[in-house]
Amino acid sequence: MRLILTALIATTALAGAAQADVLRDKALEYFAPLPSTVPAVKGNRITPEKIELGKALFFDPRLSASGVFSCYSCHNLTTGGDDNMETSVGHGWQKGPRNSPTVLNAVLNEAQFWDGRAEDLKAQAKGPVQAGVEMANTPEQVERTLRSMPQYVEWFSGAFPDEAEPTNFDNMAMAIEAFEATLITPAPFDAFLNGDDEALTAEQRAGLELFIDKGCSTCHSGVNVGGHGYYPFGLIEKPGADILPEGDKGRFAVTATVDDEYVFRAAPLRNVGVTAPYFHSGKVWDLKTAVTIMAESQLGETMTDEEVGHVVAFLDSLTGTMPTVTTPVLPPETASTPRPTAEVKVD
Amino acid sequence: MRLILTALIATTALAGAAQADVLRDKALEYFAPLPSTVPAVKGNRITPEKIELGKALFFDPRLSASGVFSCYSCHNLTTGGDDNMETSVGHGWQKGPRNSPTVLNAVLNEAQFWDGRAEDLKAQAKGPVQAGVEMANTPEQVERTLRSMPQYVEWFSGAFPDEAEPTNFDNMAMAIEAFEATLITPAPFDAFLNGDDEALTAEQRAGLELFIDKGCSTCHSGVNVGGHGYYPFGLIEKPGADILPEGDKGRFAVTATVDDEYVFRAAPLRNVGVTAPYFHSGKVWDLKTAVTIMAESQLGETMTDEEVGHVVAFLDSLTGTMPTVTTPVLPPETASTPRPTAEVKVD
């Protein structure tokens, strides 16, 4: 009897391993594991000096006019690389128009922002610094601020050694991109793709299977399980204005093409389990609800509660391990550092 | 000739060492070096579990009603443990009444806040969380928030193992105090007090001598070079309303004693060189100006530019080394976590 049982367990285990292999092969047609080294970035050679400078800048609230907000404020590294708000609060307590996306693994997205209007993170980084509802600063003021602190000037020289005047707004963005490129969070899903059968639970594997078979992976694919490609929100059935506000026409604002009305970049789904609320509007807090809405609006599918549960279990396997980040020690202001102002300018 | 010179240098060095010893002995009558271990805190045994929980809470913006502010926001560990503003900006873009003091070494202050109204950091930590112009939250809402996240409940149980319902507002404050007790920043001045003659430059030693001889150390003494004892701002000569706003009567609000009008706790001066702007009003950005004002208002002394320069050089020797702080990974919200609200309640 014991022999038969052992043989049965061995057979089941073998069958399980074979099933895992089949699922892994299928998954590798859509997805790729995270790289084990800092990704190379087009037009920006990543060096330790740039990363360190970029970390300082990422944490520095003096990049904002008020001195209240840094990149870290809305891309909080303690809470999944985003804030936990519908849309972010910025200068003068103004509400931003869209939900803050996570900075984690963002370097691997095809383009940045919900509408893909920035080609990469060095282009993206310049946006919030200047946006009136976010950091409300100007490139000139940022440069005055950075140049007023000898330590920053030294760091910029070290990070951009071949430049005559390296302490500038463009290089600020390059350095921030370099730091952000280090924010890679390997997850159980990567371990599974890399060959570890046990990295996903049976429910998570079932969820992965559903995620592919139902068609989610048509858009949410690649190394970031999304983050590339543009699709109308409401491809099959347009959600209500409570979720898809009519005033925000998405990529239409970038391309001015009617076809791009309500078109957004497919959201990258790494760490989605810890980055509620969801969608560009930030109107949905529950991941099960978000999955249900996606299935209906994008696939015309009504998923059972059980199916949704499986998919959410799979999505939780995308929650990765944060890299260790130590808080930087920033240069102190000097007499010539512009003073912060909470004043809200009305154009 | 060479022999004579060597003898001369040796004599001078000896004389220098002897002078340093005299100055050190004199300084040790007023000051004490930072302890080499985490200070014991009255009524709060510091454990690794409490420190880790406290670090998470210190960084968690969900302690505020809006989800925008954490302890870290105004006590920013990247910029000397304070913000860099006249007075902090809080809930609804309201300006706080007083300059944010540094959290670094604050555990060694006799009492907390500019007017000493909190006995210790566990009492202090409850203030900003509830202040309408700061985090605008309530103890009940904080407890609902923390109890909604199983990871927090587990951490509280680990940090307060003997309690039936450890996840509560009081323990939040205890844990934050425990983390803050680790924020100790040994400085060149400590190395000097501990016996290293070379830790201070000749100018810094001259500044230290002046700091004692002019009488600054009468109030700014002890391990934190201040942070205990209450004195009227304007003991000899009251500064103008631009620096000492008439509406803020300091400790009078705590004791309702006429003698306490415009009385404040002597500011602790560790890291003063990196925590501009100065005074409870935050009206002075330049440390030389601040020293000049202090000399006039508190001592009735007019210091020369050279003297002020020496004192500032000494004060710079109080800028210490930050402990290494890694950003925590906070528990994700759940369905029952109260949602952030940017709404400003009008009482």
XYZ file of C-alpha atoms in Angstrom:
694
model
C 0.000 0.000 0.000
C 2.773 2.414 0.972
C 4.570 1.597 -2.268
C 1.489 2.292 -4.354
C 0.910 5.613 -2.577
C 4.508 6.655 -3.042
C 4.348 5.770 -6.698
C 1.085 7.702 -7.034
C 2.566 10.791 -5.367
C 5.658 10.523 -7.564
C 3.507 10.255 -10.678
C 1.379 13.218 -9.584
C 4.492 15.247 -8.846
C 5.896 14.358 -12.230
C 2.622 15.229 -13.861
C 2.608 18.501 -11.890
C 6.114 19.300 -13.056
C 5.199 18.480 -16.631
C 2.095 20.695 -16.351
C 4.215 23.504 -14.926
C 6.599 23.160 -17.843
C 3.739 23.376 -20.336
C 2.355 26.464 -18.582
C 5.826 28.026 -18.364
C 6.415 27.522 -22.095
C 3.025 29.045 -22.836
C 3.729 31.980 -20.508
C 7.133 32.607 -22.049
C 5.375 33.271 -25.351
C 3.843 36.346 -23.720
C 6.063 37.353 -20.835
C 9.719 37.627 -19.912
C 11.374 37.571 -16.500
C 13.049 40.709 -15.164
C 16.720 41.064 -16.012
C 19.228 40.319 -13.260
C 21.198 43.519 -13.895
C 20.228 47.180 -14.163
C 18.641 47.592 -17.612
C 20.591 49.553 -20.185
C 18.853 52.807 -21.054
C 18.921 54.319 -24.512
C 21.038 57.466 -24.619
C 21.945 57.346 -20.933
C 24.818 55.175 -19.811
C 24.058 54.144 -16.233
C 26.969 54.685 -13.848
C 27.176 54.460 -10.056
C 27.753 58.243 -9.929
C 24.582 58.928 -11.921
C 22.578 56.523 -9.795
C 23.698 58.178 -6.544
C 23.061 61.678 -7.867
C 19.702 60.560 -9.210
C 18.728 59.133 -5.853
C 19.505 62.449 -4.173
C 17.431 64.326 -6.743
C 14.579 61.821 -6.504
C 14.326 62.476 -2.765
C 14.922 66.235 -2.896
C 11.805 68.339 -2.141
C 13.677 71.454 -3.206
C 12.996 70.506 -6.814
C 9.476 71.790 -6.155
C 8.608 75.463 -5.840
C 7.085 74.947 -2.412
C 9.763 72.661 -1.031
C 6.962 70.238 -0.151
C 7.126 67.701 -2.987
C 9.846 65.472 -4.345
C 9.557 62.672 -6.909
C 9.302 60.421 -3.864
C 6.099 62.176 -2.708
C 3.920 60.652 -5.418
C 6.225 57.740 -6.259
C 6.672 56.648 -2.689
C 9.150 53.796 -2.407
C 7.560 52.584 0.833
C 4.156 51.996 -0.766
C 4.791 50.283 -4.086
C 6.336 53.235 -5.896
C 3.136 55.271 -6.094
C 0.962 57.190 -3.635
C -2.293 55.664 -2.453
C -4.625 58.269 -3.811
C -7.176 58.523 -6.563
C -5.090 61.268 -8.091
C -2.133 62.967 -6.448
C -2.290 66.154 -4.405
C 0.212 68.789 -5.548
C 1.150 72.461 -5.305
C -1.521 74.553 -3.626
C -3.448 71.382 -2.667
C -4.498 70.973 -6.287
C -5.552 67.524 -7.450
C -3.702 66.058 -10.406
C -5.705 64.793 -13.377
C -4.622 61.142 -13.296
C -3.600 58.407 -10.897
C 0.118 58.335 -10.098
C 1.672 55.247 -11.724
C 4.348 53.235 -9.966
C 7.975 54.091 -10.617
C 8.972 50.481 -9.937
C 10.183 48.744 -13.110
C 8.953 51.797 -15.050
C 12.250 51.886 -16.932
C 11.032 48.786 -18.774
C 7.872 50.463 -20.074
C 7.780 51.350 -23.737
C 6.748 54.926 -22.972
C 5.793 56.902 -19.857
C 2.574 58.465 -18.513
C -0.864 56.929 -18.968
C -1.023 58.330 -22.497
C 2.591 57.494 -23.376
C 3.404 61.132 -24.050
C 6.969 60.803 -22.772
C 9.306 58.546 -24.674
C 11.294 57.522 -21.617
C 11.957 58.342 -17.972
C 14.386 61.172 -18.709
C 11.604 62.876 -20.667
C 9.036 61.954 -18.034
C 11.051 63.317 -15.116
C 10.833 66.842 -16.466
C 7.038 66.833 -16.513
C 5.943 66.815 -12.871
C 8.710 69.245 -11.876
C 7.133 71.851 -14.142
C 3.439 70.961 -13.890
C 1.535 73.715 -12.104
C -0.588 71.204 -10.196
C 2.417 69.127 -9.154
C 5.798 70.674 -8.296
C 5.136 74.020 -10.030
C 8.779 74.783 -10.685
C 10.742 75.982 -13.733
C 13.937 74.579 -15.280
C 15.702 77.883 -14.571
C 14.738 77.841 -10.903
C 15.753 74.185 -10.572
C 19.150 75.011 -12.059
C 19.567 77.996 -9.731
C 18.689 75.755 -6.815
C 21.092 72.967 -7.756
C 23.948 75.329 -8.637
C 23.615 77.104 -5.286
C 24.801 73.963 -3.485
C 28.495 73.099 -4.029
C 27.915 69.453 -3.174
C 25.410 69.110 -6.001
C 27.775 70.809 -8.444
C 30.441 68.304 -7.453
C 28.060 65.364 -7.827
C 26.921 66.551 -11.279
C 30.567 66.908 -12.343
C 31.247 63.375 -11.187
C 28.194 61.985 -12.956
C 28.735 63.924 -16.203
C 32.528 64.240 -16.314
C 32.876 65.347 -19.937
C 30.564 68.344 -19.778
C 31.483 71.973 -19.285
C 28.324 72.932 -17.348
C 26.891 69.634 -16.149
C 24.592 71.028 -13.432
C 21.525 71.502 -15.584
C 17.894 70.493 -15.946
C 18.514 67.890 -18.659
C 21.131 66.132 -16.572
C 18.825 66.245 -13.560
C 16.390 64.165 -15.608
C 19.159 61.829 -16.852
C 20.327 61.166 -13.296
C 16.801 60.546 -12.028
C 16.281 58.079 -14.878
C 19.514 56.309 -13.873
C 18.320 55.926 -10.274
C 14.881 54.798 -11.361
C 16.476 52.144 -13.586
C 17.656 50.441 -10.397
C 14.100 50.122 -9.054
C 13.530 46.594 -10.328
C 11.437 44.211 -8.224
C 11.842 40.487 -9.006
C 8.689 38.602 -8.056
C 7.497 35.015 -7.630
C 6.289 35.174 -11.231
C 9.897 35.734 -12.361
C 11.039 32.752 -10.311
C 8.360 30.673 -12.035
C 9.402 31.864 -15.493
C 13.003 31.137 -14.542
C 12.164 27.513 -13.790
C 10.947 27.289 -10.185
C 7.726 25.227 -10.307
C 6.945 25.943 -6.676
C 7.155 29.737 -7.003
C 3.453 29.976 -7.857
C 0.622 28.321 -5.945
C -1.838 26.107 -7.778
C -4.340 28.971 -7.707
C -1.798 31.407 -9.121
C -0.968 28.983 -11.925
C -4.678 28.624 -12.664
C -4.907 32.416 -12.707
C -1.978 32.693 -15.093
C -3.642 30.147 -17.374
C -6.879 32.147 -17.328
C -4.994 35.417 -17.835
C -3.623 34.010 -21.080
C -6.657 32.052 -22.238
C -9.171 34.840 -21.645
C -6.997 37.242 -23.618
C -5.689 39.598 -20.886
C -2.159 38.869 -22.083
C -2.990 40.194 -25.540
C -2.380 43.678 -24.157
C -0.746 43.010 -20.771
C 2.345 41.199 -21.989
C 6.101 41.528 -22.051
C 8.499 41.915 -19.180
C 6.218 44.411 -17.392
C 2.978 42.512 -18.100
C 1.808 45.651 -19.895
C 3.409 49.065 -20.239
C 3.464 49.016 -24.035
C 0.816 49.315 -26.713
C -2.207 51.641 -26.751
C -5.818 50.533 -26.514
C -9.179 52.198 -26.054
C -10.511 51.857 -22.507
C -13.841 50.267 -23.417
C -12.721 48.334 -26.475
C -15.861 46.178 -26.262
C -17.997 48.063 -23.752
C -17.312 51.567 -22.510
C -17.379 51.826 -18.704
C -19.467 54.514 -17.030
C -18.242 58.062 -16.432
C -17.606 57.158 -12.781
C -14.655 55.064 -13.984
C -13.865 56.645 -17.354
C -14.441 60.389 -16.898
C -15.568 61.943 -20.169
C -13.248 64.915 -19.870
C -10.076 62.842 -20.109
C -9.712 61.637 -23.696
C -6.373 59.938 -23.088
C -3.965 59.652 -25.973
C -6.190 61.910 -28.107
C -4.505 64.820 -26.307
C -1.140 63.575 -27.599
C -1.962 62.625 -31.187
C -5.131 64.661 -31.894
C -6.367 61.613 -33.813
C -10.024 60.682 -33.350
C -9.056 57.008 -33.184
C -7.120 57.815 -30.015
C -10.106 59.029 -28.017
C -10.101 57.288 -24.623
C -7.002 55.384 -25.650
C -4.425 54.658 -22.947
C -1.241 52.680 -22.704
C -1.954 49.179 -21.359
C -1.081 49.465 -17.656
C 2.008 47.545 -16.562
C 0.808 45.084 -13.933
C 3.894 44.420 -11.842
C 3.117 45.224 -8.176
C -0.517 45.867 -9.082
C -1.547 44.103 -5.843
C 0.047 46.877 -3.767
C -0.707 49.915 -5.927
C -4.428 50.558 -5.562
C -6.426 52.502 -6.561
C -6.700 51.482 -10.193
C -7.105 52.911 -13.708
C -5.995 56.354 -14.882
C -8.924 57.766 -12.935
C -7.972 55.959 -9.729
C -11.655 55.321 -9.149
C -11.477 51.622 -8.295
C -9.838 50.443 -5.074
C -10.504 46.742 -5.246
C -8.410 44.587 -7.565
C -11.217 42.063 -8.064
C -13.501 44.843 -9.217
C -10.781 46.145 -11.526
C -10.313 42.710 -13.101
C -14.059 42.321 -13.554
C -14.318 45.707 -15.249
C -11.378 44.936 -17.543
C -12.863 41.587 -18.564
C -16.158 43.236 -19.467
C -14.876 46.413 -21.082
C -11.887 45.019 -22.979
C -12.822 41.393 -23.628
C -16.600 41.296 -23.424
C -16.195 38.469 -20.911
C -18.170 37.896 -17.755
C -15.805 36.131 -15.403
C -17.042 34.048 -12.479
C -16.033 35.034 -8.962
C -13.780 32.007 -8.877
C -12.058 32.983 -12.091
C -11.554 36.534 -10.900
C -10.117 35.167 -7.665
C -7.630 33.048 -9.595
C -6.553 35.965 -11.785
C -6.078 38.190 -8.731
C -4.013 35.433 -7.110
C -1.840 35.391 -10.221
C -1.538 39.192 -10.175
C -0.362 38.992 -6.568
C 2.544 36.871 -7.813
C 3.730 40.027 -9.602
C 4.396 41.770 -6.270
C 8.167 41.878 -6.155
C 10.989 42.447 -3.733
C 11.993 46.079 -3.342
C 15.670 46.875 -3.778
C 17.294 48.190 -0.614
C 17.212 51.985 -0.730
C 18.991 54.021 1.913
C 17.780 57.581 2.329
C 20.392 59.973 0.899
C 21.915 62.868 2.807
C 21.179 65.933 0.700
C 23.387 69.011 0.411
C 22.321 71.863 2.702
C 21.016 75.106 1.228
C 23.301 78.095 0.962
C 22.638 81.826 1.028
C 21.959 81.781 -2.728
C 19.496 78.875 -2.735
C 16.082 80.129 -3.884
C 13.620 80.075 -1.000
C 10.568 77.826 -1.143
C 7.251 79.459 -1.809
C 3.843 77.994 -1.162
C 2.272 80.769 -3.231
C 0.023 79.561 -6.033
C 0.513 81.496 -9.250
C -2.583 82.135 -11.294
C -1.860 82.318 -15.041
C 68.951 73.945 12.761
C 66.778 70.984 11.881
C 66.963 69.864 15.507
C 65.881 73.253 16.792
C 62.973 73.397 14.346
C 61.817 69.901 15.266
C 62.011 70.811 18.923
C 60.043 73.995 18.239
C 57.341 72.115 16.339
C 57.173 69.491 19.063
C 56.835 72.213 21.701
C 54.135 73.971 19.690
C 52.309 70.691 19.169
C 52.548 69.980 22.861
C 51.317 73.464 23.663
C 48.485 72.933 21.140
C 47.570 69.642 22.767
C 47.700 71.228 26.196
C 45.489 74.086 24.987
C 43.078 71.567 23.493
C 42.966 69.742 26.806
C 42.186 72.942 28.665
C 39.434 73.800 26.186
C 38.066 70.246 26.332
C 37.927 70.330 30.133
C 36.162 73.679 29.986
C 33.722 72.381 27.350
C 32.967 69.270 29.359
C 31.673 71.497 32.147
C 28.856 72.524 29.776
C 28.470 69.783 27.199
C 28.497 66.015 26.896
C 29.253 63.819 23.896
C 26.465 61.741 22.348
C 26.113 58.242 23.772
C 27.445 55.367 21.685
C 24.261 53.313 22.102
C 20.578 54.037 21.566
C 19.490 56.142 24.557
C 17.186 54.531 27.076
C 13.766 56.147 27.060
C 11.656 56.572 30.164
C 8.626 54.305 30.111
C 9.453 52.783 26.734
C 11.898 49.919 26.512
C 13.517 50.143 23.087
C 13.533 46.833 21.194
C 14.436 46.005 17.585
C 10.770 45.156 16.931
C 9.611 48.555 18.187
C 12.268 50.339 16.165
C 11.259 48.581 12.944
C 7.561 49.182 13.526
C 8.288 52.797 14.421
C 10.257 53.273 11.224
C 7.331 51.989 9.183
C 4.935 54.339 10.987
C 7.331 57.276 10.670
C 7.342 56.838 6.882
C 3.651 56.018 6.479
C 1.591 58.802 4.843
C -1.587 56.912 5.684
C -1.327 58.267 9.220
C -2.620 61.526 7.730
C -6.205 62.063 6.658
C -5.143 63.018 3.142
C -2.534 60.320 2.665
C -0.114 63.094 1.728
C 1.882 63.594 4.937
C 3.937 61.310 7.122
C 6.226 62.210 10.026
C 8.981 62.107 7.405
C 7.340 64.931 5.419
C 8.253 67.658 7.924
C 11.048 65.738 9.638
C 12.772 64.768 6.436
C 15.724 62.477 7.087
C 17.431 63.577 3.872
C 17.599 67.235 4.913
C 18.718 67.295 8.525
C 15.543 65.891 10.054
C 13.383 68.909 9.340
C 11.851 70.499 6.252
C 13.433 73.606 4.777
C 10.536 75.937 5.245
C 9.666 78.891 7.410
C 6.789 76.898 8.783
C 5.532 73.611 7.430
C 2.767 73.195 4.887
C 0.079 70.752 5.985
C -3.455 69.518 5.315
C -5.312 71.717 2.846
C -2.105 73.684 2.125
C -2.389 75.340 5.507
C 0.742 76.819 7.024
C 1.732 75.606 10.468
C 2.356 78.143 13.211
C 6.016 77.336 13.937
C 9.180 76.115 12.256
C 9.546 72.337 12.166
C 12.347 71.292 14.534
C 14.748 68.514 13.644
C 13.931 64.995 14.788
C 17.643 64.144 14.915
C 18.826 63.630 18.498
C 15.436 64.950 19.644
C 15.133 62.019 22.033
C 17.797 63.756 24.134
C 15.794 66.956 24.552
C 14.262 67.595 27.934
C 10.836 68.230 26.402
C 9.431 68.505 22.886
C 7.999 71.325 20.735
C 9.292 74.903 20.820
C 7.281 75.539 23.973
C 8.079 72.188 25.605
C 4.419 71.261 25.805
C 5.103 67.553 25.241
C 7.070 65.752 27.893
C 8.709 63.361 25.458
C 8.601 62.021 21.901
C 5.782 59.580 22.588
C 3.642 62.507 23.674
C 4.918 64.667 20.830
C 4.183 62.090 18.127
C 0.462 62.278 18.807
C 0.302 66.021 18.169
C 0.944 66.469 14.442
C -1.159 63.415 13.573
C -4.192 65.175 15.044
C -3.421 68.822 14.286
C -5.894 70.197 11.752
C -3.163 72.135 9.934
C -0.812 69.150 9.820
C -2.046 65.572 9.338
C -5.665 66.269 10.329
C -6.396 62.762 11.495
C -8.036 61.276 14.602
C -6.814 58.503 16.908
C -9.867 56.416 15.974
C -9.201 56.740 12.253
C -5.496 55.928 12.739
C -6.446 52.800 14.644
C -8.948 51.782 11.966
C -6.249 52.312 9.352
C -3.592 50.298 11.165
C -5.968 47.481 12.148
C -7.116 47.113 8.539
C -3.666 45.859 7.523
C -2.766 42.382 8.874
C 0.960 43.059 8.536
C 0.691 46.037 10.894
C -1.327 44.007 13.383
C 1.426 41.387 13.322
C 4.146 44.004 13.758
C 2.321 45.608 16.700
C 1.925 42.186 18.314
C 5.639 41.574 17.904
C 6.578 44.963 19.315
C 4.097 44.849 22.237
C 3.921 41.121 22.957
C 2.203 41.315 26.332
C -0.814 43.352 25.288
C -4.261 42.107 24.366
C -4.974 44.815 21.754
C -1.573 46.249 20.880
C -2.551 47.955 17.621
C -3.527 51.294 19.069
C -2.747 55.001 18.945
C -0.658 55.036 22.132
C 1.545 52.238 20.875
C 1.885 53.978 17.526
C 3.478 56.858 19.410
C 5.650 54.523 21.507
C 6.991 52.815 18.378
C 7.687 56.106 16.639
C 9.579 57.268 19.718
C 11.620 54.054 19.609
C 12.600 54.638 15.985
C 13.377 58.293 16.623
C 15.648 57.291 19.500
C 17.949 55.712 16.905
C 18.357 58.998 15.028
C 21.566 60.028 16.756
C 24.210 61.892 14.758
C 27.751 61.884 16.195
C 29.636 64.965 15.041
C 33.200 66.330 15.014
C 32.356 68.103 18.293
C 31.744 64.708 19.921
C 35.083 63.445 18.633
C 36.716 66.512 20.196
C 34.951 65.987 23.519
C 35.986 62.339 23.352
C 39.664 63.298 23.091
C 40.478 63.906 19.421
C 42.346 67.234 19.320
C 42.251 67.336 15.521
C 38.472 66.924 15.258
C 37.941 70.695 15.392
C 39.793 73.276 13.321
C 41.552 76.171 15.047
C 38.636 78.399 14.036
C 36.096 75.958 15.443
C 38.010 75.783 18.722
C 38.079 79.580 18.839
C 34.333 79.546 18.193
C 33.756 77.052 20.982
C 35.778 79.247 23.339
C 33.691 82.269 22.370
C 30.465 80.276 22.639
C 31.319 79.566 26.270
C 32.927 82.899 27.193
C 30.188 85.059 25.698
C 27.562 83.090 27.575
C 25.784 81.184 24.776
C 26.432 77.972 26.702
C 24.486 79.273 29.664
C 21.319 78.197 27.837
C 22.640 76.070 24.968
C 24.329 73.363 26.994
C 24.158 69.663 27.661
C 24.367 66.801 25.239
C 22.164 68.550 22.667
C 23.771 71.982 23.103
C 20.319 73.218 24.116
C 16.963 71.465 24.153
C 16.342 72.049 27.862
C 15.449 75.085 29.926
C 13.032 77.893 29.038
C 14.025 81.483 28.362
C 12.337 84.591 27.033
C 13.241 85.341 23.416
C 14.513 88.873 23.962
C 15.912 88.454 27.472
C 17.941 91.666 27.064
C 16.446 93.176 23.938
C 13.253 92.051 22.244
C 13.690 91.454 18.498
C 11.248 93.022 16.043
C 7.929 91.479 15.095
C 9.477 90.298 11.819
C 11.440 87.738 13.864
C 9.325 87.426 16.998
C 5.703 87.630 15.809
C 3.536 89.179 18.520
C 0.768 86.641 18.128
C 2.879 83.701 19.286
C 3.452 84.035 23.014
C 5.344 80.767 23.324
C 5.208 78.934 26.615
C 2.533 81.307 27.897
C 0.066 79.142 25.972
C 1.199 76.142 28.044
C 1.455 77.649 31.533
C -0.811 80.726 31.290
C 1.786 82.479 33.442
C 2.646 86.057 32.484
C 6.331 85.339 33.128
C 6.176 82.846 30.269
C 5.230 85.358 27.589
C 7.555 84.896 24.604
C 9.353 82.162 26.484
C 10.655 79.217 24.438
C 12.775 76.195 25.109
C 16.426 76.901 24.265
C 16.853 75.411 20.791
C 19.054 72.321 20.605
C 21.892 73.240 18.244
C 23.022 69.891 16.875
C 22.868 69.991 13.051
C 21.946 73.677 13.168
C 24.204 74.260 10.150
C 21.923 72.147 7.944
C 18.521 73.041 9.395
C 17.805 76.578 8.257
C 15.638 78.578 8.562
C 15.960 79.530 12.205
C 13.925 80.413 15.294
C 10.382 79.291 16.059
C 9.222 81.737 13.405
C 11.608 80.386 10.754
C 12.184 83.959 9.647
C 15.990 83.912 9.495
C 17.787 81.822 6.861
C 21.382 82.787 7.536
C 23.158 81.268 10.527
C 25.441 84.295 10.951
C 22.399 86.520 11.192
C 20.809 84.156 13.689
C 23.926 84.196 15.882
C 24.084 87.990 15.725
C 20.435 88.275 16.740
C 20.903 85.835 19.613
C 23.950 87.710 20.904
C 22.038 90.967 20.922
C 18.680 89.781 22.188
C 19.820 87.246 24.783
C 23.235 88.535 25.861
C 23.202 92.212 24.998
C 26.456 91.591 23.123
C 27.490 93.042 19.801
C 29.750 90.454 18.246
C 32.269 91.322 15.542
C 31.978 89.675 12.151
C 35.064 87.648 12.975
C 33.585 86.438 16.244
C 30.323 85.489 14.577
C 32.309 83.613 11.912
C 34.135 81.641 14.593
C 30.926 80.756 16.421
C 29.311 79.620 13.157
C 32.396 77.504 12.418
C 31.961 75.896 15.836
C 28.250 75.334 15.196
C 29.135 73.584 11.931
C 31.119 71.086 14.006
C 27.756 70.001 15.426
C 26.669 68.664 12.021
C 26.743 64.926 12.543
C 26.727 61.708 10.600
C 23.258 60.383 9.797
C 22.546 56.798 10.743
C 21.879 54.577 7.740
C 18.136 54.396 7.203
C 16.665 52.073 4.610
C 13.196 52.928 3.396
C 10.690 50.441 4.840
C 8.250 48.414 2.781
C 4.821 49.277 4.178
C 1.834 46.939 4.333
C -0.601 47.401 1.436
C -4.109 48.696 2.086
C -7.000 46.302 2.257
C -10.677 46.666 1.456
C -11.323 47.987 4.972
C -8.566 50.599 5.033
C -10.141 54.070 5.319
C -9.676 56.000 2.097
C -7.601 59.179 2.052
C -9.462 62.450 1.833
C -8.035 65.799 0.837
C -11.193 67.471 2.093
C -10.608 70.266 4.594
C -13.072 70.184 7.465
C -14.180 73.528 8.783
C -15.003 73.454 12.489
